[in-house]
mmCIF file of C-alpha atoms in Angstrom:
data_model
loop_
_atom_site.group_PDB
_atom_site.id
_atom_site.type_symbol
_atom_site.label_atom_id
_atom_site.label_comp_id
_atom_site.label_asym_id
_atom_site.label_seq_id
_atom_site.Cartn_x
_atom_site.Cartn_y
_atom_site.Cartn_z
ATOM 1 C CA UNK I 30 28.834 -6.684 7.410
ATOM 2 C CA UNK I 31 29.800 -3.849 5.227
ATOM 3 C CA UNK I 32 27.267 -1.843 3.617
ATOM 4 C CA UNK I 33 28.188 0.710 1.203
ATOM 5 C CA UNK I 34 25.090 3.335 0.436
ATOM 6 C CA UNK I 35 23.191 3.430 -3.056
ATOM 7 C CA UNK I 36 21.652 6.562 -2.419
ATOM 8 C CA UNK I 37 21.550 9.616 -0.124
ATOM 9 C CA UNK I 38 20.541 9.327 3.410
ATOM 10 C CA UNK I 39 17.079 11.111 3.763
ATOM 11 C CA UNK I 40 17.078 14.249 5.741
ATOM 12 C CA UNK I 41 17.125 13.832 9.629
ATOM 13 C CA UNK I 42 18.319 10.295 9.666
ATOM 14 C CA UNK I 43 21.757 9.150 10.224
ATOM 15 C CA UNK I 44 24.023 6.088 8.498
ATOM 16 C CA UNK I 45 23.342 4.237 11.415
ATOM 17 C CA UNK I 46 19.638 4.793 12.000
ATOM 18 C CA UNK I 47 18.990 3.240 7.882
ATOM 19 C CA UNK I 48 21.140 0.473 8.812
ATOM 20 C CA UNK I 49 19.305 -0.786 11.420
ATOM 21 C CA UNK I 50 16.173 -0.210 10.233
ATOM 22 C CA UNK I 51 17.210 -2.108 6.903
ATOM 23 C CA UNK I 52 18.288 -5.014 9.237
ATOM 24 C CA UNK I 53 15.159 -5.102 11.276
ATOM 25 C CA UNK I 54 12.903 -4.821 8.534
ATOM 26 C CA UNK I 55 15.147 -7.420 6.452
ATOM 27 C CA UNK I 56 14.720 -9.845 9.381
ATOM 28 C CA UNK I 57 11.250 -9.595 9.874
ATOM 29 C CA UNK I 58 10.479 -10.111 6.192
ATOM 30 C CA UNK I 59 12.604 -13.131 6.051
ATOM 31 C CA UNK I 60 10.430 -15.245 8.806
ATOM 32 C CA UNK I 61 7.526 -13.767 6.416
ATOM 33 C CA UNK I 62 8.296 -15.212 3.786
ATOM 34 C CA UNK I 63 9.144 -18.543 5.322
ATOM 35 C CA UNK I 64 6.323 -18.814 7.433
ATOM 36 C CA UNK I 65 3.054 -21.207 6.837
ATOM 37 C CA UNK I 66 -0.332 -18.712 6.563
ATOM 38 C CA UNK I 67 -0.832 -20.028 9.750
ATOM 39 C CA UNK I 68 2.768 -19.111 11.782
ATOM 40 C CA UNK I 69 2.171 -15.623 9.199
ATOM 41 C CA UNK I 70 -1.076 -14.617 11.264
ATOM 42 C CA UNK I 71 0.931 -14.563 14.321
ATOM 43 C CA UNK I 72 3.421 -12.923 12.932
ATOM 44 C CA UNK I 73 1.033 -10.166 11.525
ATOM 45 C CA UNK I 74 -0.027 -9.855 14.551
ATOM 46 C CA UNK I 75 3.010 -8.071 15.957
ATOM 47 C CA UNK I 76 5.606 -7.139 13.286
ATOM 48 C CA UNK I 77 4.741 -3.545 13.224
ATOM 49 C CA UNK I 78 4.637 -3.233 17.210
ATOM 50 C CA UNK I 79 8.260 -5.060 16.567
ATOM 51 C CA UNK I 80 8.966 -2.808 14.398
ATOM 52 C CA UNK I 81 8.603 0.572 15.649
ATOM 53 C CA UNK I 82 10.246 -0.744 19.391
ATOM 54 C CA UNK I 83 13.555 -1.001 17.574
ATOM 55 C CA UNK I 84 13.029 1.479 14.954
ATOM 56 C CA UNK I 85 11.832 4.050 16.918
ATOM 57 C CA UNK I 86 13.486 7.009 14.227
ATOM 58 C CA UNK I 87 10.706 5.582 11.327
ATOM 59 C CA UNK I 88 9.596 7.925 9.207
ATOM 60 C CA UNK I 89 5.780 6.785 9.940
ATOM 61 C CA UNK I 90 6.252 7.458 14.033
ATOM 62 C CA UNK I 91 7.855 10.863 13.098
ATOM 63 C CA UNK I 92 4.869 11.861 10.735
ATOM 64 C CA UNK I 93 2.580 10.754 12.814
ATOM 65 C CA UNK I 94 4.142 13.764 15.314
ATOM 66 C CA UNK I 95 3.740 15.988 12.462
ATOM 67 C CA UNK I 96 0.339 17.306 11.941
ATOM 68 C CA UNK I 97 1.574 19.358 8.339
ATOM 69 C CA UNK I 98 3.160 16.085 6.859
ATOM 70 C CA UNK I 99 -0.188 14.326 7.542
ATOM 71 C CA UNK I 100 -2.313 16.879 6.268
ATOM 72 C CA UNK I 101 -0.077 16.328 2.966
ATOM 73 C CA UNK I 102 -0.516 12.805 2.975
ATOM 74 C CA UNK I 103 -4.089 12.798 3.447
ATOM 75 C CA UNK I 104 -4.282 15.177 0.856
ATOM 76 C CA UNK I 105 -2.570 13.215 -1.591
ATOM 77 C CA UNK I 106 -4.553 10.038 -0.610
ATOM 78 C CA UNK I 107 -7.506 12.139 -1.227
ATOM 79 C CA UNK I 108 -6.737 12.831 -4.559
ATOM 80 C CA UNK I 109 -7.206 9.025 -5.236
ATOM 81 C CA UNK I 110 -10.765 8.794 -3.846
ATOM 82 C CA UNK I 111 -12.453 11.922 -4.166
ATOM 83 C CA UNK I 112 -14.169 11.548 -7.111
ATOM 84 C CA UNK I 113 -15.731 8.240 -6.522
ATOM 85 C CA UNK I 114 -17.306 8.708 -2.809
ATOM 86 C CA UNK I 115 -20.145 10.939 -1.766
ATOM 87 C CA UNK I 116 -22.704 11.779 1.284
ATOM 88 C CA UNK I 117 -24.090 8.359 0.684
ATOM 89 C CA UNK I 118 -20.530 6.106 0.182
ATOM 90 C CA UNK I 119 -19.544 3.325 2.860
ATOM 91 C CA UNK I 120 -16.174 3.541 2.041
ATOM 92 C CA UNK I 121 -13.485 0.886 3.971
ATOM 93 C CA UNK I 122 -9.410 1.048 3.670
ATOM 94 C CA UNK I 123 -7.196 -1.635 4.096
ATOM 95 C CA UNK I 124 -4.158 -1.012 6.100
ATOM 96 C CA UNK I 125 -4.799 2.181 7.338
ATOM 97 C CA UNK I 126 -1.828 2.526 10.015
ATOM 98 C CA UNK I 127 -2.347 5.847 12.285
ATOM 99 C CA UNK I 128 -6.020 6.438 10.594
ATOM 100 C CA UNK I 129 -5.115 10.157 10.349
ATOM 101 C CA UNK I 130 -6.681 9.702 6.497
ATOM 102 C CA UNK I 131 -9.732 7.329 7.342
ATOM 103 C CA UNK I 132 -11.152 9.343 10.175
ATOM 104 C CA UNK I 133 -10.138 12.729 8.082
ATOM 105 C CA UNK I 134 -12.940 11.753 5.118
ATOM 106 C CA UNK I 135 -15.729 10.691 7.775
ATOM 107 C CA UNK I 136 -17.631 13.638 7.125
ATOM 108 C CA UNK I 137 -17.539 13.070 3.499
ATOM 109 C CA UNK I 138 -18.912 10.035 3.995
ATOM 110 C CA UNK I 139 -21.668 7.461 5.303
ATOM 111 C CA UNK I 140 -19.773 5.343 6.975
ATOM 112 C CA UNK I 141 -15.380 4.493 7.240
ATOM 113 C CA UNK I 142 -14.117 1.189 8.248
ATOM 114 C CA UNK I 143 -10.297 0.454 8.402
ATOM 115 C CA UNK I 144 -9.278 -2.661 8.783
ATOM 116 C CA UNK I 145 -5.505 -3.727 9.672
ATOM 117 C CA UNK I 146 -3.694 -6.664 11.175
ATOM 118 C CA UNK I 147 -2.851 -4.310 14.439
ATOM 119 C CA UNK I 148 -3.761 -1.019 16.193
ATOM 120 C CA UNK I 149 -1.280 1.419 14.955
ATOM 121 C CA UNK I 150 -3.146 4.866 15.951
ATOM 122 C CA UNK I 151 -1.103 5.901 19.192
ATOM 123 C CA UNK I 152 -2.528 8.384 21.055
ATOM 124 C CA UNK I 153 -5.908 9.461 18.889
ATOM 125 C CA UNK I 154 -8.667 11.575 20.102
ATOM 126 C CA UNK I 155 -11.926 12.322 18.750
ATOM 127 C CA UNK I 156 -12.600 9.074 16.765
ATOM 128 C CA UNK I 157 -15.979 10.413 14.386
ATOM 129 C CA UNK I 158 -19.097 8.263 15.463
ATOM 130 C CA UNK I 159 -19.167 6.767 11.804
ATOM 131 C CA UNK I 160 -15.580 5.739 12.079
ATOM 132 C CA UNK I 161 -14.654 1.612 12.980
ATOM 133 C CA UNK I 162 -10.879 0.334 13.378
ATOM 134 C CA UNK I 163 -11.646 -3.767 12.189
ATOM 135 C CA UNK I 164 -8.771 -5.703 13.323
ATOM 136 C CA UNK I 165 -8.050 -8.839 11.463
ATOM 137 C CA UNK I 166 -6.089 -11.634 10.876
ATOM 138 C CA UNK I 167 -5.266 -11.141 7.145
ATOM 139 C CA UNK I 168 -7.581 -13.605 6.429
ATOM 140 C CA UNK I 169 -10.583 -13.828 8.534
ATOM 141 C CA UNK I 170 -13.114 -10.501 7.969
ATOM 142 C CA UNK I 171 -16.017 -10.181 10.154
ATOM 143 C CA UNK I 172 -17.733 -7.729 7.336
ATOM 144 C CA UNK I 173 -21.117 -8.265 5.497
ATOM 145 C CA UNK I 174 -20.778 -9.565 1.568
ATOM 146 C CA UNK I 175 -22.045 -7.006 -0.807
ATOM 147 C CA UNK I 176 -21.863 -4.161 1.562
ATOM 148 C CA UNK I 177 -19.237 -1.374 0.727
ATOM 149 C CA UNK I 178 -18.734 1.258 -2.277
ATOM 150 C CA UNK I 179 -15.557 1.877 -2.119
ATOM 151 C CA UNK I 180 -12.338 -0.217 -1.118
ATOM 152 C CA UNK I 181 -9.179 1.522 -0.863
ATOM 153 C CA UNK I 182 -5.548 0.947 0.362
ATOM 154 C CA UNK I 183 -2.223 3.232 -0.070
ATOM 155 C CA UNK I 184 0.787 1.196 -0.299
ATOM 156 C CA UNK I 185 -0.414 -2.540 0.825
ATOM 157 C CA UNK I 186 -0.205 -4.911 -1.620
ATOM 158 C CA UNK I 187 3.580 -5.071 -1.789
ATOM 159 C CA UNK I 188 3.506 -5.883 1.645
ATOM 160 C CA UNK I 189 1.662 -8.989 0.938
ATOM 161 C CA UNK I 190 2.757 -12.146 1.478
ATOM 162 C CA UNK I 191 2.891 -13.426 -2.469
ATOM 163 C CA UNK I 192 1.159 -16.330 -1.725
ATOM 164 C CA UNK I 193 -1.730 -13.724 -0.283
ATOM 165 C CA UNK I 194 -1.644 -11.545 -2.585
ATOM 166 C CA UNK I 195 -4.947 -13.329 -4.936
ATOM 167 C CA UNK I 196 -6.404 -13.717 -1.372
ATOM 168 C CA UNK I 197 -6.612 -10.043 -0.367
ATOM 169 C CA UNK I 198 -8.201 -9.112 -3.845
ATOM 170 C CA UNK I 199 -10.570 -11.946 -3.624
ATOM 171 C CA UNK I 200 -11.593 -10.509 0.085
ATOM 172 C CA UNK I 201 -12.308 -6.787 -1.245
ATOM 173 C CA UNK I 202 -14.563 -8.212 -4.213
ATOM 174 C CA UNK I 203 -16.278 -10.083 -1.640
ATOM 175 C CA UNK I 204 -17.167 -7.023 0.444
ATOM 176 C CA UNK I 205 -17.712 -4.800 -2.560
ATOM 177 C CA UNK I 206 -21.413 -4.164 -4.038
ATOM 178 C CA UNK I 207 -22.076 -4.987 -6.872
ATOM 179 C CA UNK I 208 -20.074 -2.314 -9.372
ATOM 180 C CA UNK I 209 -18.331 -1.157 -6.467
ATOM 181 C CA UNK I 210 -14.699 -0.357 -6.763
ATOM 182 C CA UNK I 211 -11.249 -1.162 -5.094
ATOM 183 C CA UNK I 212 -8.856 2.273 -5.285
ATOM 184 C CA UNK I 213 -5.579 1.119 -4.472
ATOM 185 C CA UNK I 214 -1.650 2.479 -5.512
ATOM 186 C CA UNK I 215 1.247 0.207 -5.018
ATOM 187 C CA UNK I 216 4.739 0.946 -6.024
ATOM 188 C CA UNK I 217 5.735 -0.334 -9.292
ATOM 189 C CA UNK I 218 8.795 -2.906 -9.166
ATOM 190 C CA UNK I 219 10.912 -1.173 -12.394
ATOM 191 C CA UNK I 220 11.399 1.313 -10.263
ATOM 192 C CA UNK I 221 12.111 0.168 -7.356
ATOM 193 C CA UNK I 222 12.984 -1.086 -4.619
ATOM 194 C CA UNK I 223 11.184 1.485 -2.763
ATOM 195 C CA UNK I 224 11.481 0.025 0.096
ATOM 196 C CA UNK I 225 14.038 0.832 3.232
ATOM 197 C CA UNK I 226 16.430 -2.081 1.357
ATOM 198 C CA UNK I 227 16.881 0.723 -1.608
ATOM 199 C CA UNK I 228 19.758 2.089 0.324
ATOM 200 C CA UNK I 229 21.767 -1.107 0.391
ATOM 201 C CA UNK I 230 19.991 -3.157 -2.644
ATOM 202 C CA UNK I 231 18.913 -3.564 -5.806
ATOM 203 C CA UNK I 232 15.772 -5.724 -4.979
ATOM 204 C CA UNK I 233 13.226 -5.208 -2.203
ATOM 205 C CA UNK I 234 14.508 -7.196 0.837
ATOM 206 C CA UNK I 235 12.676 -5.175 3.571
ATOM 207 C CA UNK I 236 8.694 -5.661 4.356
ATOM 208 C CA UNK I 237 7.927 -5.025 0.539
ATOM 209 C CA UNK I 238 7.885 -8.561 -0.071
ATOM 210 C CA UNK I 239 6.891 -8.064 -4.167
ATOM 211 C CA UNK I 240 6.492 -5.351 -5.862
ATOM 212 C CA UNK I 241 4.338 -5.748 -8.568
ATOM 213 C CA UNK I 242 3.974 -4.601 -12.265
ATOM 214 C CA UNK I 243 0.472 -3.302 -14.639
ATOM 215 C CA UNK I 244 0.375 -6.620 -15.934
ATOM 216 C CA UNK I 245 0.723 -8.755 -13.190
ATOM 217 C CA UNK I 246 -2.063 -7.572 -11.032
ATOM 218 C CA UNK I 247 -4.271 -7.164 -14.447
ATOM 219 C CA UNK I 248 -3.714 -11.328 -14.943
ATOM 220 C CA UNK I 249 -5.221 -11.222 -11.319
ATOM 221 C CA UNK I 250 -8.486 -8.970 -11.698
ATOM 222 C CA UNK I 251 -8.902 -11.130 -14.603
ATOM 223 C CA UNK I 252 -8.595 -13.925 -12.699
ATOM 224 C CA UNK I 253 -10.923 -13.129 -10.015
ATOM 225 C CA UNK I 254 -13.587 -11.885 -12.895
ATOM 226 C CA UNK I 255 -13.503 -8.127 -11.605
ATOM 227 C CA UNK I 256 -15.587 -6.925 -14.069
ATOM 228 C CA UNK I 257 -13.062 -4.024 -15.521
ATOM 229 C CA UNK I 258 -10.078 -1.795 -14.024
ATOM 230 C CA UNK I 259 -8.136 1.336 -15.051
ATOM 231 C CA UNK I 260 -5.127 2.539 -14.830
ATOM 232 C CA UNK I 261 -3.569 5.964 -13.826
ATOM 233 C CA UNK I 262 -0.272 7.860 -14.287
ATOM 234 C CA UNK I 263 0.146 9.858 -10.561
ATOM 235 C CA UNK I 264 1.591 13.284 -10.895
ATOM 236 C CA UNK I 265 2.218 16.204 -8.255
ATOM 237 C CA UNK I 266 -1.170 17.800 -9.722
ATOM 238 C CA UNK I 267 -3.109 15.271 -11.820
ATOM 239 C CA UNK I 268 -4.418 11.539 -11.549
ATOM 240 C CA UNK I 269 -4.720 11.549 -15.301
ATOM 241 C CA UNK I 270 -6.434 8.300 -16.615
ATOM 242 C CA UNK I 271 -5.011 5.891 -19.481
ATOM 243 C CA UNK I 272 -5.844 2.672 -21.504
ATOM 244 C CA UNK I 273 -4.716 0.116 -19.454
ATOM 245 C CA UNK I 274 -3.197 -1.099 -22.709
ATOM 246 C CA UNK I 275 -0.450 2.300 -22.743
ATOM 247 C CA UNK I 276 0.815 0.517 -19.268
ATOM 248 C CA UNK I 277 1.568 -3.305 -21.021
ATOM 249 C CA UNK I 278 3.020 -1.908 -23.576
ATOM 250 C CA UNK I 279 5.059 0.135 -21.917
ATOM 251 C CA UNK I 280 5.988 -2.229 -19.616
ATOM 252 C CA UNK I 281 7.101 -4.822 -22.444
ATOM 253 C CA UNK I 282 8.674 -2.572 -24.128
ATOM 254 C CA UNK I 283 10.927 -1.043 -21.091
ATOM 255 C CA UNK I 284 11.327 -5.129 -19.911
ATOM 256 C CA UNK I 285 13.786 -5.225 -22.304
ATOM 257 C CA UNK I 286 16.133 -1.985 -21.349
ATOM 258 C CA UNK I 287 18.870 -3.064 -19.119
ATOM 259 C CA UNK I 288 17.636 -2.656 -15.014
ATOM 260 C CA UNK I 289 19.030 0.631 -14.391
ATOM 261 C CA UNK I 290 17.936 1.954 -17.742
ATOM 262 C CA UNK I 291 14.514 0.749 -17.341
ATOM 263 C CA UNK I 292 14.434 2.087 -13.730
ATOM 264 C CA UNK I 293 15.188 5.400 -14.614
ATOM 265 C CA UNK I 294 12.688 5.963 -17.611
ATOM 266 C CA UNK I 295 9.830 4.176 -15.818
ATOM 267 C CA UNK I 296 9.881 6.380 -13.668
ATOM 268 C CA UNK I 297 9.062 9.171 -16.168
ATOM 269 C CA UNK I 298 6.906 7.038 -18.449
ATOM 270 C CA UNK I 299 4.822 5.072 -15.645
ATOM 271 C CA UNK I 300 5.450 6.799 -12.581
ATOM 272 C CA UNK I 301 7.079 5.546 -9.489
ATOM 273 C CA UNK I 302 3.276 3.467 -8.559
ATOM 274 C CA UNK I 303 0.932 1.519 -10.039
ATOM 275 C CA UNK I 304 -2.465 3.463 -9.597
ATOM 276 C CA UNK I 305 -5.704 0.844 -10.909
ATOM 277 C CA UNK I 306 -9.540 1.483 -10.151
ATOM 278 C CA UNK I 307 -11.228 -2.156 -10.556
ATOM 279 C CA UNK I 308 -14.919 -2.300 -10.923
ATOM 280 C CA UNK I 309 -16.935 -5.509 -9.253
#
């Protein structure tokens, strides 16, 4: 197959390095999304392990090597969180990967659990004492109801299965105290894809399965009777807080600009992810 590039390569990878990991991912994602729940917790099981043997160049393997690019992601993570733990929080992310950021907040907190379909730290030393990897089917939790402050994941729910998606949320509310809150950021789908597909494709083919809009995962929260949620515009300095109504209206409003119109100014008007705070 010819592929013919949509954007520049990023820096240190080569034509042939985004091809393949564009077909790996691509072919991964479509047994995902054909699979039962059952054949998909078996496949959770081992995608990422799958993953990283043939795509051993990924940018998550490489910063993982890197202790100043995870200093800056943690950093910018923390920005999310900071102002809604303390000494007393039991704080728990979803999908934590290496665990660089969930064991870097330990001493900021009570108590950190991550929980994530596999073991993705590598080599890790020095795990804090109030630090717990939870491994997990995507379904199945072994965690107390009622029993943490803060829920927060970086980049999961696109990864979803859509047919999971109302799952997952109903899962954190489960585990969340009563006006506890779920801090997660997702990319937002008019400006995407932002996944490795974005090279070759105009629509998220790799393991971003959907990528989701304001209003989509507000008919959700509302679903599930979360009892309120925010929204945020992300910037290189701020995490400046808006009416969830700016967002819908924004995003009806740019639904009717043609796709690469509305993909550009999203991404100046809503930024390239969806950032919500929902309350239990």
């Amino acid at each position: 197959m010819n592929y013919k590039l949509k954007k520049k390569l990023p820096s240190g990878r080569t034509f042939e390095q985004i091809r393949n990991h564009y077909e790996v991912e691509k072919a991964i994602a479509t047994r995902l999304k054909k699979a039962t729940r059952e054949e998909r917790k078996i496949i959770y099981q081992t995608m990422y392990d799958e993953l990283f043997k043939q795509v051993p160049d990924h940018s998550r393997l490489k910063r993982r090597e890197n202790p100043k690019m995870t200093a800056i992601a943690n950093q910018n993570k923390l920005k999310l969180i900071e102002k809604f733990i303390d000494k007393s929080t039991v704080f728990v992310e979803f999908a934590p990967g290496d665990c660089r950021f969930a064991t870097s907040i330990c001493n900021r907190v009570r108590s950190v659990y991550g929980v994530d379909i596999s073991d993705q730290r590598g080599q890790f030393d020095n795990v804090p004492n109030n630090f717990e990897l939870i491994i997990y089917d995507g379904y199945n939790l072994q965690m107390q109801e009622n029993s943490a402050d803060v829920v927060f994941s970086d980049q999961l729910i696109e990864h979803l299965h859509p047919e999971d998606t109302e799952f997952h949320f109903q899962l954190v509310r489960k585990i969340l105290k009563p006006q506890g809150v779920y801090v997660f950021r997702t990319p937002h789908r008019f400006s995407g894809p932002h996944d490795v597909s974005r090279y070759f494709s105009d629509e998220a083919e790799g393991f971003h399965l959907k990528e989701w809009t304001y209003n989509e995962i507000a008919k959700i929260l509302k679903r599930l009777k979360y009892s309120s949620w925010s929204g945020y515009k992300y910037t290189k300095r701020n995490l400046i807080k808006k009416p969830f109504a700016y967002f819908i209206i924004i995003e009806y409003i740019l639904n009717i600009f043609p796709k690469r119109l509305r993909k550009i100014t999203s991404r100046c008007l809503l930024s390239r992810y969806i950032t919500i705070v929902a309350v239990k």
